[in-house]
């Protein structure tokens, strides 16, 4: 199965993706698409991007053998792709650097973004400070409460953080407000979307800026583990870290790709954010994909202990990978993710993000079912400093 040449010229991954936006945004998206097509293979652009990844972000990020955890589980060997060691503490910076370089070439002076867990907001604020541009970050009021440390980080970096009080006060609502801002300020504003969702060209553009994760793994795993992994596992909200590590492995048919969604309080309850496992095909934020919606097609509120997975849709390329069978999508609930968070802390000395903890939890369930010579590579998408308060609060509630 080969989808490495997707999307098509209209932004479709099979029946998913596309461009479902108001007429007022079409000019901005056409302008963005033209600029991206002009620069994505430009030698000077790629050289500057590579320089920033190395000297500002700190790439390549290492792969790491979680030996103690693997031994305790008694099955496959778990390896971690350490995106938590990037500057700003997550994979988000890979994409923000790329889009910021594009914004500068387009002559934009004002940057806007949406954020859930705050890591994309921090990364956007960081690159805006790096290049001296105005930065406004929209964030659901509930996420502002859950991720106070990241809100302070964004402000320290010079960004204006706008709490969004509408709807569920989470990532979906922040994205809605960012879209409204963009419509009103198209001439001078560049919208840095943080995930592989949204209207064309964002899903493929973000994936291409994130594929450095998987490209590095293709080189690193034979060097350090002796061969490529049998499984590649990553958490999936919108799905940018997962697409970043999955995409270079798509042609490697021997490598199984497993995405892990947030089951929240259970797939049999409305309190989850598992768009592929519990949603239906619909249109959300400019693209056709799997969406959490009711029988009337209204977008449902979602829940996850992790703010970054608390989104009612998924990137259209993930929808395509699911339907084609090239990737499988599982779900991990809040309790399982919290256990994996604690296990990773205590066994490996690494504080993982709650988002990443969903992927770790699935790997910990999968490993004991496999032989000890099998390899599971997990994308550790971010660090968990931002989640310490949430974990402490949640643990207190459970006492």
Coordinates of N, CA, C and O in Angstrom, one line a residue, residues 133-269:
X133 N 8.4 38.6 15.7 CA 7.1 38.9 15.2 C 6.0 38.9 16.3 O 6.1 38.2 17.3
X134 N 5.0 39.6 16.1 CA 3.8 39.6 17.0 C 3.2 38.2 17.0 O 3.1 37.6 16.0
X135 N 2.8 37.8 18.2 CA 2.2 36.4 18.4 C 1.0 36.4 19.3 O 1.0 36.9 20.4
X136 N -0.1 35.9 18.8 CA -1.4 35.7 19.5 C -1.7 34.3 19.5 O -1.8 33.6 18.5
X137 N -1.9 33.7 20.7 CA -2.3 32.3 20.9 C -3.6 32.1 21.5 O -3.9 32.7 22.6
X138 N -4.5 31.4 20.8 CA -5.9 31.1 21.3 C -5.9 29.8 22.1 O -5.3 28.8 21.6
X139 N -6.4 29.8 23.3 CA -6.4 28.6 24.1 C -7.7 28.5 24.9 O -8.2 29.5 25.5
X140 N -8.3 27.3 24.9 CA -9.6 27.1 25.6 C -9.4 27.5 27.1 O -8.3 27.1 27.7
X141 N -10.4 28.1 27.7 CA -10.3 28.5 29.1 C -10.0 27.3 30.0 O -9.2 27.5 31.0
X142 N -10.6 26.2 29.7 CA -10.3 25.0 30.5 C -8.9 24.6 30.4 O -8.2 24.2 31.4
X143 N -8.3 24.7 29.2 CA -6.9 24.3 29.0 C -6.0 25.3 29.6 O -4.9 25.0 30.1
X144 N -6.4 26.6 29.7 CA -5.6 27.6 30.4 C -5.5 27.3 31.8 O -4.4 27.4 32.4
X145 N -6.6 26.7 32.4 CA -6.6 26.3 33.8 C -5.7 25.1 34.0 O -4.9 25.1 34.9
X146 N -5.8 24.1 33.1 CA -5.1 22.9 33.2 C -3.6 23.0 32.9 O -2.8 22.3 33.5
X147 N -3.3 24.0 32.1 CA -1.9 24.2 31.6 C -1.3 25.5 32.0 O -0.7 26.2 31.1
X148 N -1.5 25.9 33.2 CA -1.1 27.3 33.7 C 0.4 27.5 33.4 O 0.8 28.6 33.1
X149 N 1.3 26.5 33.6 CA 2.7 26.7 33.4 C 3.0 27.1 32.0 O 3.8 28.0 31.8
X150 N 2.4 26.4 31.0 CA 2.6 26.8 29.6 C 2.1 28.1 29.3 O 2.6 28.8 28.4
X151 N 1.0 28.6 29.9 CA 0.5 29.9 29.7 C 1.5 30.9 30.1 O 1.8 31.9 29.4
X152 N 2.1 30.7 31.3 CA 3.2 31.6 31.7 C 4.4 31.6 30.8 O 5.0 32.7 30.5
X153 N 4.7 30.5 30.3 CA 5.8 30.4 29.4 C 5.6 31.2 28.1 O 6.4 31.9 27.6
X154 N 4.4 31.1 27.6 CA 4.0 31.8 26.4 C 4.1 33.3 26.6 O 4.6 34.1 25.8
X155 N 3.6 33.8 27.8 CA 3.7 35.2 28.1 C 5.1 35.7 28.3 O 5.5 36.8 27.9
X156 N 5.9 34.9 28.9 CA 7.3 35.2 29.1 C 8.0 35.4 27.7 O 8.9 36.2 27.6
X157 N 7.6 34.6 26.7 CA 8.1 34.7 25.4 C 7.6 35.9 24.6 O 7.9 36.1 23.4
X158 N 6.6 36.6 25.2 CA 6.1 37.8 24.5 C 4.8 37.6 23.8 O 4.3 38.6 23.1
X159 N 4.2 36.4 23.9 CA 2.9 36.2 23.2 C 1.7 36.7 24.0 O 1.8 36.8 25.3
X160 N 0.7 37.0 23.3 CA -0.6 37.3 24.0 C -1.5 36.0 24.0 O -1.7 35.4 22.9
X161 N -1.9 35.6 25.1 CA -2.7 34.4 25.2 C -4.2 34.8 25.4 O -4.5 35.5 26.4
X162 N -5.0 34.3 24.5 CA -6.4 34.7 24.6 C -7.2 33.5 25.0 O -7.4 32.5 24.3
X163 N -7.8 33.5 26.3 CA -8.6 32.4 26.7 C -10.0 32.4 26.0 O -10.6 33.4 25.8
X164 N -10.4 31.2 25.5 CA -11.6 31.1 24.8 C -12.7 30.4 25.7 O -12.5 29.3 26.2
X165 N -13.8 31.2 25.9 CA -14.8 30.8 26.9 C -16.0 30.0 26.2 O -16.9 29.6 26.9
X166 N -16.0 29.9 24.9 CA -17.1 29.3 24.2 C -17.0 27.7 24.2 O -15.9 27.2 24.4
X167 N -18.2 27.1 24.0 CA -18.2 25.6 23.9 C -17.6 24.9 25.1 O -17.9 25.2 26.2
X168 N -16.8 23.9 24.8 CA -16.2 23.1 25.8 C -15.0 23.8 26.4 O -14.3 23.2 27.3
X169 N -14.6 24.9 25.9 CA -13.5 25.7 26.3 C -12.2 24.9 26.2 O -11.2 25.0 27.0
X170 N -12.0 24.2 25.1 CA -10.8 23.4 24.9 C -10.3 23.6 23.4 O -10.7 24.6 22.8
X171 N -9.6 22.7 22.9 CA -8.8 22.9 21.7 C -9.8 23.2 20.5 O -9.4 24.1 19.7
X172 N -10.9 22.5 20.4 CA -11.8 22.8 19.3 C -12.2 24.2 19.2 O -12.2 24.9 18.2
X173 N -12.5 24.8 20.4 CA -13.0 26.1 20.5 C -11.9 27.1 20.2 O -12.1 28.2 19.6
X174 N -10.7 26.8 20.6 CA -9.6 27.7 20.4 C -9.3 27.8 18.9 O -9.0 28.8 18.3
X175 N -9.4 26.6 18.2 CA -9.2 26.6 16.7 C -10.3 27.4 16.0 O -10.0 28.2 15.1
X176 N -11.5 27.4 16.5 CA -12.6 28.2 15.9 C -12.3 29.7 16.0 O -12.4 30.4 15.0
X177 N -11.8 30.1 17.2 CA -11.5 31.5 17.4 C -10.3 31.9 16.5 O -10.2 33.1 16.0
X178 N -9.3 31.1 16.4 CA -8.1 31.4 15.5 C -8.6 31.6 14.1 O -8.1 32.5 13.4
X179 N -9.5 30.7 13.6 CA -10.0 30.9 12.3 C -10.7 32.2 12.1 O -10.5 32.9 11.0
X180 N -11.5 32.6 13.1 CA -12.2 33.9 13.0 C -11.2 35.1 12.9 O -11.3 36.0 12.2
X181 N -10.1 35.0 13.7 CA -9.1 36.0 13.7 C -8.4 36.1 12.3 O -8.2 37.2 11.7
X182 N -8.1 34.9 11.7 CA -7.5 34.9 10.4 C -8.3 35.5 9.3 O -7.8 36.3 8.5
X183 N -9.6 35.3 9.4 CA -10.5 35.9 8.4 C -10.5 37.4 8.5 O -10.5 38.1 7.5
X184 N -10.4 37.9 9.7 CA -10.4 39.4 9.9 C -9.1 40.0 9.6 O -9.0 41.3 9.5
X185 N -8.0 39.3 9.6 CA -6.6 39.9 9.5 C -5.8 39.2 8.5 O -4.6 39.0 8.7
X186 N -6.4 38.8 7.3 CA -5.7 38.0 6.3 C -4.4 38.6 5.8 O -3.4 38.0 5.6
X187 N -4.4 40.0 5.6 CA -3.3 40.6 4.9 C -2.0 40.5 5.6 O -1.0 40.3 4.9
X188 N -2.0 40.6 6.9 CA -0.7 40.6 7.6 C -0.5 39.4 8.5 O 0.6 39.3 9.2
X189 N -1.4 38.5 8.5 CA -1.4 37.4 9.5 C -1.1 36.0 8.9 O -1.7 35.7 7.9
X190 N -0.3 35.3 9.6 CA 0.0 33.9 9.2 C -0.5 33.0 10.3 O -0.2 33.2 11.5
X191 N -1.3 32.0 10.0 CA -1.9 31.1 11.0 C -1.1 29.8 11.0 O -1.1 29.1 10.0
X192 N -0.4 29.6 12.1 CA 0.4 28.3 12.3 C -0.5 27.3 12.9 O -0.7 27.3 14.1
X193 N -1.0 26.4 12.1 CA -1.8 25.3 12.7 C -0.8 24.2 13.2 O 0.2 23.9 12.5
X194 N -1.2 23.6 14.4 CA -0.2 22.8 15.0 C -0.3 21.3 14.8 O 0.5 20.5 15.2
X195 N -1.4 20.9 14.0 CA -1.6 19.5 13.8 C -1.9 19.2 12.4 O -2.0 20.1 11.5
X196 N -2.0 17.9 12.0 CA -2.2 17.5 10.6 C -3.7 17.5 10.2 O -4.1 16.7 9.5
X197 N -4.4 18.5 10.7 CA -5.8 18.7 10.4 C -6.0 20.1 9.8 O -5.0 20.7 9.4
X198 N -7.2 20.5 9.6 CA -7.5 21.8 9.0 C -7.6 21.6 7.5 O -7.5 20.5 6.9
X199 N -7.8 22.7 6.8 CA -8.0 22.7 5.3 C -6.6 22.5 4.6 O -5.6 22.9 5.2
X200 N -6.7 22.0 3.4 CA -5.5 21.9 2.5 C -4.9 23.3 2.4 O -5.6 24.2 2.2
X201 N -3.5 23.4 2.5 CA -2.5 22.4 2.5 C -2.0 22.0 3.9 O -0.9 21.3 4.0
X202 N -2.7 22.4 5.0 CA -2.1 22.2 6.3 C -1.8 20.7 6.6 O -0.7 20.4 7.2
X203 N -2.7 19.7 6.3 CA -2.4 18.4 6.7 C -1.1 17.8 6.2 O -0.3 17.2 6.9
X204 N -0.9 18.1 4.9 CA 0.4 17.6 4.3 C 1.6 18.4 4.6 O 2.7 17.9 4.8
X205 N 1.3 19.7 4.8 CA 2.4 20.6 5.1 C 3.0 20.3 6.5 O 4.2 20.2 6.7
X206 N 2.1 20.2 7.5 CA 2.5 19.9 8.8 C 3.2 18.5 8.9 O 4.2 18.3 9.5
X207 N 2.6 17.5 8.2 CA 3.2 16.2 8.1 C 4.6 16.3 7.6 O 5.6 15.6 8.1
X208 N 4.8 17.1 6.5 CA 6.1 17.1 5.9 C 7.2 17.8 6.8 O 8.3 17.4 6.8
X209 N 6.8 18.8 7.6 CA 7.7 19.4 8.6 C 7.9 18.5 9.7 O 9.0 18.6 10.4
X210 N 7.0 17.5 10.0 CA 7.2 16.6 11.2 C 7.9 15.3 10.8 O 8.4 14.6 11.6
X211 N 8.0 15.0 9.5 CA 8.5 13.7 9.1 C 10.0 13.5 9.4 O 10.5 12.4 9.4
X212 N 10.6 14.6 9.9 CA 12.0 14.5 10.3 C 12.1 13.5 11.5 O 13.1 12.8 11.6
X213 N 11.0 13.3 12.2 CA 11.0 12.3 13.4 C 11.3 10.9 12.8 O 12.2 10.2 13.3
X214 N 10.5 10.5 11.9 CA 10.6 9.2 11.3 C 11.8 9.0 10.5 O 12.5 7.9 10.5
X215 N 12.2 10.1 9.8 CA 13.5 10.0 9.0 C 14.7 9.7 9.8 O 15.5 8.9 9.5
X216 N 14.7 10.4 11.0 CA 15.8 10.1 11.9 C 15.8 8.7 12.4 O 16.8 8.0 12.6
X217 N 14.6 8.2 12.7 CA 14.4 6.8 13.2 C 14.9 5.8 12.2 O 15.5 4.8 12.6
X218 N 14.7 6.0 11.0 CA 15.1 5.1 9.9 C 16.6 4.9 10.0 O 17.1 3.8 9.7
X219 N 17.3 5.9 10.3 CA 18.8 5.9 10.4 C 19.2 5.3 11.8 O 20.1 4.5 11.9
X220 N 18.6 5.8 12.8 CA 19.0 5.5 14.2 C 18.7 4.1 14.7 O 19.5 3.5 15.4
X221 N 17.6 3.5 14.3 CA 17.2 2.2 14.8 C 18.2 1.1 14.3 O 18.6 0.3 15.2
X222 N 18.6 1.1 13.1 CA 19.6 0.1 12.7 C 20.9 0.3 13.4 O 21.6 -0.6 13.8
X223 N 21.3 1.6 13.7 CA 22.5 1.9 14.4 C 22.5 1.4 15.8 O 23.5 0.9 16.3
X224 N 21.4 1.6 16.5 CA 21.4 1.4 17.9 C 20.6 0.1 18.4 O 20.9 -0.5 19.4
X225 N 19.6 -0.3 17.6 CA 18.9 -1.5 17.9 C 19.2 -2.7 17.0 O 18.8 -3.8 17.2
X226 N 20.0 -2.4 15.9 CA 20.4 -3.4 15.0 C 19.5 -3.6 13.8 O 19.8 -4.3 12.8
X227 N 18.3 -3.1 13.8 CA 17.3 -3.2 12.7 C 16.1 -2.2 13.0 O 16.1 -1.5 14.0
X228 N 15.2 -2.2 12.0 CA 14.0 -1.4 12.2 C 13.1 -2.1 13.2 O 13.1 -3.3 13.4
X229 N 12.2 -1.3 13.8 CA 11.2 -1.9 14.7 C 10.2 -2.7 14.1 O 9.9 -2.6 12.8
X230 N 9.6 -3.6 14.9 CA 8.4 -4.3 14.4 C 7.1 -3.5 14.5 O 6.2 -3.7 13.7
X231 N 7.1 -2.6 15.5 CA 5.9 -1.8 15.7 C 6.4 -0.3 15.9 O 7.4 -0.1 16.6
X232 N 5.6 0.6 15.3 CA 5.8 2.0 15.6 C 4.5 2.5 16.3 O 3.4 2.3 15.7
X233 N 4.6 3.1 17.4 CA 3.4 3.5 18.2 C 3.5 5.0 18.5 O 4.5 5.5 19.0
X234 N 2.4 5.7 18.4 CA 2.3 7.1 18.7 C 0.9 7.5 19.1 O -0.1 6.9 18.6
X235 N 0.8 8.4 20.0 CA -0.5 8.9 20.4 C -1.1 9.8 19.3 O -0.4 10.3 18.4
X236 N -2.4 9.8 19.2 CA -3.2 10.5 18.2 C -4.3 11.4 18.7 O -5.2 10.8 19.3
X237 N -4.1 12.7 18.6 CA -5.3 13.6 18.8 C -5.6 14.1 17.5 O -6.4 13.5 16.7
X238 N -5.0 15.2 17.1 CA -5.1 15.6 15.6 C -4.1 14.7 14.9 O -4.4 14.2 13.8
X239 N -2.9 14.4 15.5 CA -2.1 13.4 15.0 C -0.8 13.8 14.4 O -0.2 13.1 13.5
X240 N -0.2 15.0 14.7 CA 1.0 15.4 14.1 C 2.3 14.6 14.4 O 3.1 14.3 13.6
X241 N 2.4 14.3 15.7 CA 3.6 13.5 16.1 C 3.5 12.1 15.4 O 4.5 11.5 15.0
X242 N 2.3 11.5 15.4 CA 2.1 10.2 14.8 C 2.4 10.2 13.3 O 3.1 9.3 12.8
X243 N 1.9 11.2 12.6 CA 2.2 11.3 11.2 C 3.7 11.5 10.9 O 4.3 11.0 10.0
X244 N 4.3 12.3 11.8 CA 5.7 12.6 11.7 C 6.6 11.3 11.8 O 7.6 11.2 11.0
X245 N 6.2 10.4 12.6 CA 7.0 9.1 12.8 C 6.5 8.1 11.8 O 7.2 7.2 11.3
X246 N 5.1 8.1 11.5 CA 4.6 7.1 10.6 C 5.0 7.2 9.2 O 5.3 6.2 8.5
X247 N 5.0 8.5 8.7 CA 5.1 8.7 7.2 C 6.3 8.1 6.6 O 6.2 7.4 5.6
X248 N 7.5 8.2 7.2 CA 8.7 7.6 6.5 C 8.6 6.1 6.6 O 9.3 5.4 5.8
X249 N 7.8 5.5 7.5 CA 7.7 4.0 7.6 C 6.6 3.4 6.7 O 6.5 2.2 6.6
X250 N 5.8 4.3 6.1 CA 4.7 3.7 5.3 C 5.2 2.7 4.2 O 4.6 1.7 4.1
X251 N 6.3 3.0 3.5 CA 6.7 2.0 2.5 C 7.3 0.7 3.1 O 7.5 -0.2 2.4
X252 N 7.6 0.7 4.4 CA 8.2 -0.4 5.1 C 7.1 -1.3 5.6 O 6.6 -1.3 6.7
X253 N 6.6 -2.2 4.7 CA 5.4 -3.0 5.0 C 5.6 -3.9 6.2 O 4.6 -4.3 6.8
X254 N 6.8 -4.3 6.5 CA 7.1 -5.2 7.7 C 6.9 -4.5 9.0 O 6.9 -5.1 10.1
X255 N 6.8 -3.1 9.0 CA 6.6 -2.4 10.3 C 5.2 -2.0 10.5 O 4.6 -1.4 9.6
X256 N 4.6 -2.5 11.6 CA 3.2 -2.2 11.9 C 3.1 -0.8 12.5 O 3.9 -0.5 13.4
X257 N 2.1 0.0 12.1 CA 1.9 1.3 12.6 C 0.7 1.3 13.5 O -0.4 0.9 13.0
X258 N 0.8 1.7 14.7 CA -0.3 1.7 15.7 C -0.5 3.1 16.3 O 0.4 3.6 17.0
X259 N -1.6 3.8 16.0 CA -2.0 5.0 16.6 C -2.8 4.8 17.8 O -3.6 3.8 17.9
X260 N -2.7 5.7 18.8 CA -3.4 5.5 20.1 C -4.2 6.7 20.4 O -3.6 7.8 20.7
X261 N -5.5 6.5 20.5 CA -6.4 7.6 20.8 C -6.7 7.7 22.3 O -6.4 6.7 23.0
X262 N -7.4 8.7 22.7 CA -7.8 8.9 24.1 C -9.2 8.4 24.3 O -10.1 8.9 23.8
X263 N -9.2 7.3 25.1 CA -10.5 6.7 25.4 C -11.2 7.4 26.6 O -12.3 7.1 26.9
X264 N -10.5 8.3 27.2 CA -11.0 9.1 28.3 C -11.6 8.2 29.4 O -10.8 7.4 30.0
X265 N -12.9 8.3 29.7 CA -13.5 7.5 30.7 C -14.1 6.2 30.2 O -14.8 5.5 30.9
X266 N -13.8 6.0 28.9 CA -14.3 4.7 28.2 C -15.0 5.0 26.9 O -15.7 6.0 26.7
X267 N -14.7 4.1 25.9 CA -15.3 4.2 24.6 C -16.8 4.0 24.7 O -17.6 4.4 23.8
X268 N -17.3 3.3 25.8 CA -18.7 3.1 25.9 C -19.4 4.3 26.6 O -20.6 4.2 27.0
X269 N -18.7 5.4 26.8 CA -19.3 6.6 27.4 C -19.1 7.7 26.4 O -18.2 7.6 25.5

